[in-house]
mmCIF file of C-alpha atoms and ligand atoms in Angstrom:
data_model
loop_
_atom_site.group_PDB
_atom_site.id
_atom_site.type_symbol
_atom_site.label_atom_id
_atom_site.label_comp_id
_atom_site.label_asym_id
_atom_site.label_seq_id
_atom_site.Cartn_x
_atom_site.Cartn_y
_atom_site.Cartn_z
ATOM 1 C CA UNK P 280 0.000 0.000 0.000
ATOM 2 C CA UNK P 281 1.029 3.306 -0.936
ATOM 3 C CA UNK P 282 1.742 5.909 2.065
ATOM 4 C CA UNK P 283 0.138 8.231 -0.039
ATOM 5 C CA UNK P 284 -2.837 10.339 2.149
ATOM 6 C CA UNK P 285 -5.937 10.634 -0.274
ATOM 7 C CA UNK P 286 -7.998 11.864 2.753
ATOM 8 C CA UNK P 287 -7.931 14.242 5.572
ATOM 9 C CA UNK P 288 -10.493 15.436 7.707
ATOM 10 C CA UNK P 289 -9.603 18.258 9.717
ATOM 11 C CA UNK P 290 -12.149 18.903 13.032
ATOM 12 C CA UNK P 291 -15.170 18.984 10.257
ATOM 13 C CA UNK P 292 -18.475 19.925 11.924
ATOM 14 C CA UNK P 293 -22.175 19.550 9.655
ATOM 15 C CA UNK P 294 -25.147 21.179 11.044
ATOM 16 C CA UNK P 295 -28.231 21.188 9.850
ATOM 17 C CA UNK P 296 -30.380 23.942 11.700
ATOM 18 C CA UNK P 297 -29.944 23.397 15.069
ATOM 19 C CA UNK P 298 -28.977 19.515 14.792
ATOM 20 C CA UNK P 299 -25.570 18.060 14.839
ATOM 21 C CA UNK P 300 -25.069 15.761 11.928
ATOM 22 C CA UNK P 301 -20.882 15.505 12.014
ATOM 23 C CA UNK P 302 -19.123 16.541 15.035
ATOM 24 C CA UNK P 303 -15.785 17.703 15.049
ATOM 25 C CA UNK P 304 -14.279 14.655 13.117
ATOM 26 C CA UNK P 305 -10.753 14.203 12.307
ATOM 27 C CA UNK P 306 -9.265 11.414 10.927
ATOM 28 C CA UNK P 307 -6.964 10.336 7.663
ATOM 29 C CA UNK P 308 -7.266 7.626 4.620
ATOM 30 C CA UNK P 309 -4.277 6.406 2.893
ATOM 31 C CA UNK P 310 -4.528 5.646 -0.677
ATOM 32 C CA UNK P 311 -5.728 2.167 -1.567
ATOM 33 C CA UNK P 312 -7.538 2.007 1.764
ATOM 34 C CA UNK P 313 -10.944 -0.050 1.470
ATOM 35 C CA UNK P 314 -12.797 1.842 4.249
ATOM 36 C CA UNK P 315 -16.694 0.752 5.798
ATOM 37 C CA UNK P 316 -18.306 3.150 7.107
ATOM 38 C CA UNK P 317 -20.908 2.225 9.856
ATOM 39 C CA UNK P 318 -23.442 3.471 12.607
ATOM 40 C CA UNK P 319 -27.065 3.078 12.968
ATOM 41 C CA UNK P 320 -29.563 5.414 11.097
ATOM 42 C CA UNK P 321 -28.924 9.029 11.493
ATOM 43 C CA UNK P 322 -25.283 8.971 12.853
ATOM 44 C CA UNK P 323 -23.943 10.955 9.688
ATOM 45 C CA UNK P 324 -22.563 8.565 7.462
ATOM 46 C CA UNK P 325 -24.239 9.981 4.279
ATOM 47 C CA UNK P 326 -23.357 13.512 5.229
ATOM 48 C CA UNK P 327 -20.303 12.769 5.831
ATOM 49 C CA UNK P 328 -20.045 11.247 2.180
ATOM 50 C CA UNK P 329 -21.710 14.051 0.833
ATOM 51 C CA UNK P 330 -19.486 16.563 2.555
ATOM 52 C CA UNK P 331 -16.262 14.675 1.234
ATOM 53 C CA UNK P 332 -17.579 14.603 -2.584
ATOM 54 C CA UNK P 333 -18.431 18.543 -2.112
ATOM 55 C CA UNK P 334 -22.225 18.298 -2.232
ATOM 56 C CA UNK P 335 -23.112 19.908 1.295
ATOM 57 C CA UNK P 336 -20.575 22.856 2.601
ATOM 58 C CA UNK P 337 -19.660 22.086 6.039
ATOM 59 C CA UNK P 338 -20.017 24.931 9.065
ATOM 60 C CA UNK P 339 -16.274 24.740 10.039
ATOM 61 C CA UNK P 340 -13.191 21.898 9.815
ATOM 62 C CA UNK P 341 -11.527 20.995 6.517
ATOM 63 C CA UNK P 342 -10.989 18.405 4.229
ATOM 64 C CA UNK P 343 -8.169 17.741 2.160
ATOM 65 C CA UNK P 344 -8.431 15.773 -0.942
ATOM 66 C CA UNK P 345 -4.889 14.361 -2.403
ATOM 67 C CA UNK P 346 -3.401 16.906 -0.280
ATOM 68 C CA UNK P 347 -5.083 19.970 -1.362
ATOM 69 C CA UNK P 348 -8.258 21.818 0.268
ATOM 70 C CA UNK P 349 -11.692 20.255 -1.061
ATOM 71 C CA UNK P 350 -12.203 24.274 -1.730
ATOM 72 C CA UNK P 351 -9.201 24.552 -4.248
ATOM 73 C CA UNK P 352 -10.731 21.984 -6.372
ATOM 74 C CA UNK P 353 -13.497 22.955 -9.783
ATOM 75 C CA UNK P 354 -16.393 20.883 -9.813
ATOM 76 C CA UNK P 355 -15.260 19.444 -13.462
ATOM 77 C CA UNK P 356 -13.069 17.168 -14.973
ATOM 78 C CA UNK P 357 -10.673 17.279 -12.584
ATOM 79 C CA UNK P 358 -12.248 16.702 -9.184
ATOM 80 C CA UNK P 359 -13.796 13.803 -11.129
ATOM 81 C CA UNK P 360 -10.511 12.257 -12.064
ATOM 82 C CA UNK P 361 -10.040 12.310 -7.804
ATOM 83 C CA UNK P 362 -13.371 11.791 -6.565
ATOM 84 C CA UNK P 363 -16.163 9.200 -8.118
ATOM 85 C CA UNK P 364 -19.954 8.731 -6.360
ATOM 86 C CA UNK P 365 -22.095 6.068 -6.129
ATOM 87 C CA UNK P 366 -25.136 6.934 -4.165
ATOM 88 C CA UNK P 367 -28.494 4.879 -3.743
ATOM 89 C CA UNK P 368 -30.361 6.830 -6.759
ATOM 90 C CA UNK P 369 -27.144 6.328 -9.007
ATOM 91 C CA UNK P 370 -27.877 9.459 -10.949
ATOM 92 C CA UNK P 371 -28.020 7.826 -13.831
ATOM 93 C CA UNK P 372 -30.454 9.086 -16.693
ATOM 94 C CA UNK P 373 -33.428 6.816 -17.073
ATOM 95 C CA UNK P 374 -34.762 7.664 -20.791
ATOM 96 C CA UNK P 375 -30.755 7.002 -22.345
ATOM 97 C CA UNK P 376 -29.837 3.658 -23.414
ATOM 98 C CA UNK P 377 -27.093 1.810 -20.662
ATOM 99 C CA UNK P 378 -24.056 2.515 -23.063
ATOM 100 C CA UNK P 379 -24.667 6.932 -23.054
ATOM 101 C CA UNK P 380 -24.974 6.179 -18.915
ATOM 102 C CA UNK P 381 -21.692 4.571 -18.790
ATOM 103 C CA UNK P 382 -19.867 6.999 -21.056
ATOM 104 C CA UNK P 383 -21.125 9.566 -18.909
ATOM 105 C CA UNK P 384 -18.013 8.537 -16.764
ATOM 106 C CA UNK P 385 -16.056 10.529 -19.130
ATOM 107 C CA UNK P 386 -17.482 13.287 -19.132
ATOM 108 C CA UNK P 387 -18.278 15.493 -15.636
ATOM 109 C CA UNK P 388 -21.279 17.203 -16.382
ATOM 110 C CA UNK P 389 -24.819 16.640 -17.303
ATOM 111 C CA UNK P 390 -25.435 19.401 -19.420
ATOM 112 C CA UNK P 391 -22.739 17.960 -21.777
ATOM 113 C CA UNK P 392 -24.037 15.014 -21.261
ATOM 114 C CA UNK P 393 -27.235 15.339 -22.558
ATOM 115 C CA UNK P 394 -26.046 17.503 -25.604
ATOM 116 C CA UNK P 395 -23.964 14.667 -26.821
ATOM 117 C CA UNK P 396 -26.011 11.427 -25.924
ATOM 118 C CA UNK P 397 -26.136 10.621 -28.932
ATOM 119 C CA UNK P 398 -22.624 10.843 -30.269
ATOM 120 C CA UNK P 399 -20.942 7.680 -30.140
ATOM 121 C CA UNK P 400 -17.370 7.670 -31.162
ATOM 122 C CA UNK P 401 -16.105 3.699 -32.040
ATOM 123 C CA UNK P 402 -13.214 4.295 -29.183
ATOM 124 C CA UNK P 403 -15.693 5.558 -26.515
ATOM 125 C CA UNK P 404 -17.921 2.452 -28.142
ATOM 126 C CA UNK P 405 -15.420 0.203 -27.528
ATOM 127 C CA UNK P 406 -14.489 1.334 -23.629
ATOM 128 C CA UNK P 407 -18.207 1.606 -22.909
ATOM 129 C CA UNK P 408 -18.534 -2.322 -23.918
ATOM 130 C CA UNK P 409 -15.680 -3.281 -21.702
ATOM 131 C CA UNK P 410 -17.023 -2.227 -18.537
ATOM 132 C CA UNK P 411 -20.273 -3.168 -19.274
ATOM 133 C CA UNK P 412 -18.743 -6.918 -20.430
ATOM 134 C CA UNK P 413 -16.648 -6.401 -16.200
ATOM 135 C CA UNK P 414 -19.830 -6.314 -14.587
ATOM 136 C CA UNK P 415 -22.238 -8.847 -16.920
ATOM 137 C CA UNK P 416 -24.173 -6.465 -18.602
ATOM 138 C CA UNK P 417 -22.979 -6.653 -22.601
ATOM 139 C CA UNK P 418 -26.671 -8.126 -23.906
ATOM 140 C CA UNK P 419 -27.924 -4.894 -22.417
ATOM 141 C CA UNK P 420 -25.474 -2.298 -23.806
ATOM 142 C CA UNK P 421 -28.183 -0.645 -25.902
ATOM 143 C CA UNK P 422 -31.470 -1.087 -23.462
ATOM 144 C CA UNK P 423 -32.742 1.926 -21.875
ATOM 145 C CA UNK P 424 -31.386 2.396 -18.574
ATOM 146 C CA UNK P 425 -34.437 2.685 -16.766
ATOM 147 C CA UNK P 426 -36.148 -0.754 -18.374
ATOM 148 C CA UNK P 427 -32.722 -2.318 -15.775
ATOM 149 C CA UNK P 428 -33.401 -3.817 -12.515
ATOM 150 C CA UNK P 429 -32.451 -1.901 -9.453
ATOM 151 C CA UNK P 430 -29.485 -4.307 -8.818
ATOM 152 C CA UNK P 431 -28.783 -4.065 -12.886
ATOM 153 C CA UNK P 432 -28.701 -0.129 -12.479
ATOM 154 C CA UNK P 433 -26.171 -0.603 -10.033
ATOM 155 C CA UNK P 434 -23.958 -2.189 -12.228
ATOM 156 C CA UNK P 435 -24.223 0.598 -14.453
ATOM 157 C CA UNK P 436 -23.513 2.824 -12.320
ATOM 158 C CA UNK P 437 -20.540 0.561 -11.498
ATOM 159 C CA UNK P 438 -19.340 0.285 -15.244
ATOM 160 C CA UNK P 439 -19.758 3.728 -15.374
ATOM 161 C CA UNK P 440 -17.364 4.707 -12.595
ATOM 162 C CA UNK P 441 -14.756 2.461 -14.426
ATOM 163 C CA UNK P 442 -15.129 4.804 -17.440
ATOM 164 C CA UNK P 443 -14.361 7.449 -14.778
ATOM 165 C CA UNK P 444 -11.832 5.740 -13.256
ATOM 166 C CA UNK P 445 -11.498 8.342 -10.238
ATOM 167 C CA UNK P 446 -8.901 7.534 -7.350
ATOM 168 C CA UNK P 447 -10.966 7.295 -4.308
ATOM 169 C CA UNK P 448 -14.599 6.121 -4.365
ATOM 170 C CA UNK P 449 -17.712 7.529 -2.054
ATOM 171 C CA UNK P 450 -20.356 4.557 -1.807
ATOM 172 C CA UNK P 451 -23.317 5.634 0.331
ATOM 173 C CA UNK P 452 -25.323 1.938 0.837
ATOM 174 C CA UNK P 453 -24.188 0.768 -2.314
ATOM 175 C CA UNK P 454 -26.165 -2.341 -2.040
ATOM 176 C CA UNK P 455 -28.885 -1.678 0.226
ATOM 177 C CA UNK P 456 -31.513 -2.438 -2.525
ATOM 178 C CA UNK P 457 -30.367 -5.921 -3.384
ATOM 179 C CA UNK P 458 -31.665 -8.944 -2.622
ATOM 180 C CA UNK P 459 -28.442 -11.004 -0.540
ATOM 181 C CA UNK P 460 -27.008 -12.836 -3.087
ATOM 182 C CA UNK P 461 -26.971 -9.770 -5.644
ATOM 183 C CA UNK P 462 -25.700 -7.740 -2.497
ATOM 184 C CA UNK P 463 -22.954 -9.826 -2.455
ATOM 185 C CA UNK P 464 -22.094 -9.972 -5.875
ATOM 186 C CA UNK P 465 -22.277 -6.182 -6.452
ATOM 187 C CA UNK P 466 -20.580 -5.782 -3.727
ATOM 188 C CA UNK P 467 -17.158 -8.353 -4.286
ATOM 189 C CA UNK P 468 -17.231 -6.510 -7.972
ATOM 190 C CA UNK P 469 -16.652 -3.371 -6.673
ATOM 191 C CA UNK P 470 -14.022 -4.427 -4.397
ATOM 192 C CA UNK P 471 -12.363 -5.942 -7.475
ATOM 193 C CA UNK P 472 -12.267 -2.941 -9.272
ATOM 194 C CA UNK P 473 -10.847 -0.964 -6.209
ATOM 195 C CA UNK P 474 -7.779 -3.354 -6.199
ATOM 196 C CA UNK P 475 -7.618 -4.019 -9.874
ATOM 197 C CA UNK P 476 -7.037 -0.115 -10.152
ATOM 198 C CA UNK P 477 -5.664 0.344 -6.896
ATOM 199 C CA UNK P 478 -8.016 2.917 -5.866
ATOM 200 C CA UNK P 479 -9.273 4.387 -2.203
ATOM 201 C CA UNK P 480 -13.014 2.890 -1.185
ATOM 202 C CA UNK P 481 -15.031 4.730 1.315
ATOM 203 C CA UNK P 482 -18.531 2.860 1.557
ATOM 204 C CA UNK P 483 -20.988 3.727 4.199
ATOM 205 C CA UNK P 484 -22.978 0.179 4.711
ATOM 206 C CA UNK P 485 -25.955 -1.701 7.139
ATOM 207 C CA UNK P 486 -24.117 -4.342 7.132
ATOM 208 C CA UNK P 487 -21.530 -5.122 9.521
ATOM 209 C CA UNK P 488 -21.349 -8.697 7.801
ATOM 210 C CA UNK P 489 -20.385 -7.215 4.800
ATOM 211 C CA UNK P 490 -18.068 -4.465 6.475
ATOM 212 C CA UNK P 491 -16.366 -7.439 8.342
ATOM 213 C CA UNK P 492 -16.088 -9.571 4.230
ATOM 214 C CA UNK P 493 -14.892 -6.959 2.190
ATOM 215 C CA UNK P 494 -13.076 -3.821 4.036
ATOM 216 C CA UNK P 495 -9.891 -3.663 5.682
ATOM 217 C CA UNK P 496 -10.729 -0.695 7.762
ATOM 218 C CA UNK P 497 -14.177 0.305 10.033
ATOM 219 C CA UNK P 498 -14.926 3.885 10.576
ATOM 220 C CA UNK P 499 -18.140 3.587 12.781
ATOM 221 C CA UNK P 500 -20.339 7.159 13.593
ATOM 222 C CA UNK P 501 -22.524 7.562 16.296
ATOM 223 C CA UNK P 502 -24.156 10.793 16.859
ATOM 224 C CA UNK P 503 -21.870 12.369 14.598
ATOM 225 C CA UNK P 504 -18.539 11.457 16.302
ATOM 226 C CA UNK P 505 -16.737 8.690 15.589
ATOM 227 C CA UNK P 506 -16.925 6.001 17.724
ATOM 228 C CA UNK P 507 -14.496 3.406 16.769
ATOM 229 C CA UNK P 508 -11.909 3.641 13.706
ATOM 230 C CA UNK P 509 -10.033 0.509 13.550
ATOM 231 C CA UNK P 510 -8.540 -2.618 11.738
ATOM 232 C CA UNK P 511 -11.254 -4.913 10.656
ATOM 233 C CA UNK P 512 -9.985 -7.413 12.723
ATOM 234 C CA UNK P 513 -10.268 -5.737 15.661
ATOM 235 C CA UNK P 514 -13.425 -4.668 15.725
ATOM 236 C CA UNK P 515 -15.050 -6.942 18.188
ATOM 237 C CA UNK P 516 -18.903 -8.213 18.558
ATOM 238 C CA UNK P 517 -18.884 -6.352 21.806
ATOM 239 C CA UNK P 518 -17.942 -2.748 20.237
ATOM 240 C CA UNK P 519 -20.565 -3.802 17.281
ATOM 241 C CA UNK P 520 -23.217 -3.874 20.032
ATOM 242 C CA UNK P 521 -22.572 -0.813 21.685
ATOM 243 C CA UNK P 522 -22.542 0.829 18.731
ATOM 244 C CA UNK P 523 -25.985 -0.093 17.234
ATOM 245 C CA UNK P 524 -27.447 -0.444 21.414
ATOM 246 C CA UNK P 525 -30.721 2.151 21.103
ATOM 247 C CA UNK P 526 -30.307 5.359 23.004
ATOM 248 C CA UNK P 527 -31.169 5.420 27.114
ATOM 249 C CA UNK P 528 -30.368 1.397 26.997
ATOM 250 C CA UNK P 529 -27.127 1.778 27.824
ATOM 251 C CA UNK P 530 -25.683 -0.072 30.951
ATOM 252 C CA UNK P 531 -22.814 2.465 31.268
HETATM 253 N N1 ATP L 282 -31.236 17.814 4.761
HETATM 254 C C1 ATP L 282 -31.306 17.656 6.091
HETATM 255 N N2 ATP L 282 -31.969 18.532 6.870
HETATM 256 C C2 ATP L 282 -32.024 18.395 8.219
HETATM 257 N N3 ATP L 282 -31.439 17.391 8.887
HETATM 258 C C3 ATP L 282 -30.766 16.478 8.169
HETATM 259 C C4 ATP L 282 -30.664 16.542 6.746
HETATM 260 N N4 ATP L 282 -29.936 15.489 6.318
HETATM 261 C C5 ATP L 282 -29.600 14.804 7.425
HETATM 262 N N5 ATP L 282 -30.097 15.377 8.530
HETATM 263 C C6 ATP L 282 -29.908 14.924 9.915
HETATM 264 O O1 ATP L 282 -28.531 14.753 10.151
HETATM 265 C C7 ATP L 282 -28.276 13.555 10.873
HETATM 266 C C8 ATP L 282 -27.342 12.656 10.087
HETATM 267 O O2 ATP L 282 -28.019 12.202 8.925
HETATM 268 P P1 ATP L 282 -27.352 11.264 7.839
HETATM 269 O O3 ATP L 282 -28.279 11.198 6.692
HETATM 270 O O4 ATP L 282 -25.982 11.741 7.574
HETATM 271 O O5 ATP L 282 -27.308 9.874 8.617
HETATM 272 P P2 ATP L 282 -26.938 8.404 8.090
HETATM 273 O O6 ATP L 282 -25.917 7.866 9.004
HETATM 274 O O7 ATP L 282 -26.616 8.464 6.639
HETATM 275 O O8 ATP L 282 -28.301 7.626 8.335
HETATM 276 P P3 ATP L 282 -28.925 6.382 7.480
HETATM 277 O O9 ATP L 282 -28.200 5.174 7.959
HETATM 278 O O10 ATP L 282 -30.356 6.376 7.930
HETATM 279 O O11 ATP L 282 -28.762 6.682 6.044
HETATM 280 C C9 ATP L 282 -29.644 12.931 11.139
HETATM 281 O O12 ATP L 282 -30.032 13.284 12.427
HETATM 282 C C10 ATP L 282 -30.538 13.565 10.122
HETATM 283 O O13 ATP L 282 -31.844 13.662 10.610
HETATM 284 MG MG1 MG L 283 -27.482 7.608 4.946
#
C-alpha cells in the first residue's frame, strides 16, 4: 500500500439547523484504503459522504483531498478524475440507453451530457462495452437504462465509474436495494475494481457482515462522532453492540 494520504479530515463539523449531523471529526485515509463506514440510522454517514464529494458545505473543519483543500478543487473534470460517487439513486439518466450512462463517466457534467447522448465515437464504443462486459451487462449495452433492474442499475452505475476511473470512491449503501445474493455480488465486484485499479473505497454500509467480508478498515459514527476507527480485525462483537445499542439502553 502506498503511504500516499488521499484523505484528511480536519475537526469537520455539519449542522443542519440546530442539529448536529458531524461533530468535530478528524481522521486520515491512505490511498488504496478499502474503508466501511458504519453506525445506525442518522449517525452521519451519508453527510459525511456528501461533505467529502463537495455536495453539502460544512459549518467549520476541513478536508483535504490528495493533499489539497476540497475548496481549491473545480467541480469538473478534474475533481472527477479524484473523486467518483455512487449513491443509492445512481444518478443515472433513465430515458438514455445503458451505453450513453456509462460513457457519462467521461465526461463530468450533465449538461454535456445530454447535448452529446447521442454521439458515439467507435473508441468511446469500444471502452463503454468493456465495462459493461466487467460487470455482466454486454446483452444490455443498448437497453434503456431505466427498463434495468435496481441491482442491474447498479452495475451501471458501477461500469460507469470504471469509465471514470477516479482515485478514491464515495459509496453511500451501495447495495442496500439488493436482494443477498446480488448484495454480495455487487458488492465483491466493486471491491475488485478498487484493487484491480488500486483505488481508495469509502462505503458507508448496514451491514456489519459485509463491512467485516470486504473492508480492511471500520470507521463507525454515532451521533456524529466517531466512535471506533479501527482494523477490521479488531473490531469486536462487543464494540458492534454498543454501537448499534438504542439510546437510554445503555448499561454504562
Ligand atoms: N437535509 C437535512 N436537513 C435536516 N437534517 C438532516 C438533513 N440530512 C440529514 N439530517 C440529519 O442529520 C443527521 C445525520 O443524517 P445522515 O443522513 O448523515 O445519517 P446516516 O448515518 O446516513 O443515516 P442512514 O443510515 O439512515 O442513512 C440525522 O439526524 C438527520 O436527521
Ligand atoms: Mg445515509
Amino acid at each position: 500500500m502506498s503511504s500516499k494520504t488521499m484523505l484528511e479530515a480536519k475537526n469537520i463539523t455539519k449542522h443542519y439547523e440546530r442539529k448536529i449531523a458531524l461533530s468535530s471529526l478528524s481522521f486520515s485515509i491512505k490511498q488504496g484504503e478499502l474503508v466501511a463506514l458504519i453506525g445506525p440510522s442518522g449517525a452521519g454517514k451519508t453527510s459525511l459522504l456528501n461533505s467529502i464529494a463537495g455536495l453539502i458545505p460544512l459549518q467549520s473543519g476541513e478536508l483535504l483531498i490528495d493533499e489539497k483543500p476540497l475548496s481549491s478543487y473545480k467541480k469538473g473534470k478534474l475533481f472527477a478524475k479524484k473523486v467518483g460517487v455512487i449513491r443509492q439513486q445512481f444518478d443515472l439518466i433513465g430515458p438514455l440507453a445503458v451505453i450513453h450512462n456509462v460513457l457519462a463517466g467521461k465526461l463530468a457534467d450533465w449538461g454535456v451530457i445530454k447535448a452529446l447522448f447521442s454521439l458515439l465515437l467507435p473508441r468511446d464504443k469500444e471502452i463503454a462495452i468493456k465495462a459493461l462486459e466487467r460487470v455482466g451487462l454486454t446483452d444490455k449495452t443498448f437497453e434503456i437504462t431505466s427498463s434495468l433492474s435496481g441491482g442491474e442499475q447498479q452495475r451501471v452505475a458501477m461500469a460507469r465509474l470504471m469509465v471514470q476511473k477516479p482515485e478514491m470512491i464515495l459509496a453511500d449503501e451501495p447495495v442496500a436495494s439488493l436482494d443477498p445474493a446480488r448484495a454480495d455480488d455487487v458488492l465483491a465486484m466493486l471491491i475488485k475494481i478498487v484493487l484491480e485499479e488500486k483505488q481508495t473505497l469509502i462505503a458507508s454500509l448496514h451491514s456489519v457482515e459485509y463491512a467485516r467480508k470486504y473492508f480492511t478498515r471500520i470507521i463507525s459514527l454515532k451521533n456524529g462522532e466517531i466512535f471506533f476507527d479501527l482494523p477490521t480485525e479488531k473490531v469486536t462483537d462487543d464494540l458492534l453492540a454498543e454501537l448499534y445499542q438504542l439510546e437510554g439502553a445503555s448499561s454504562r
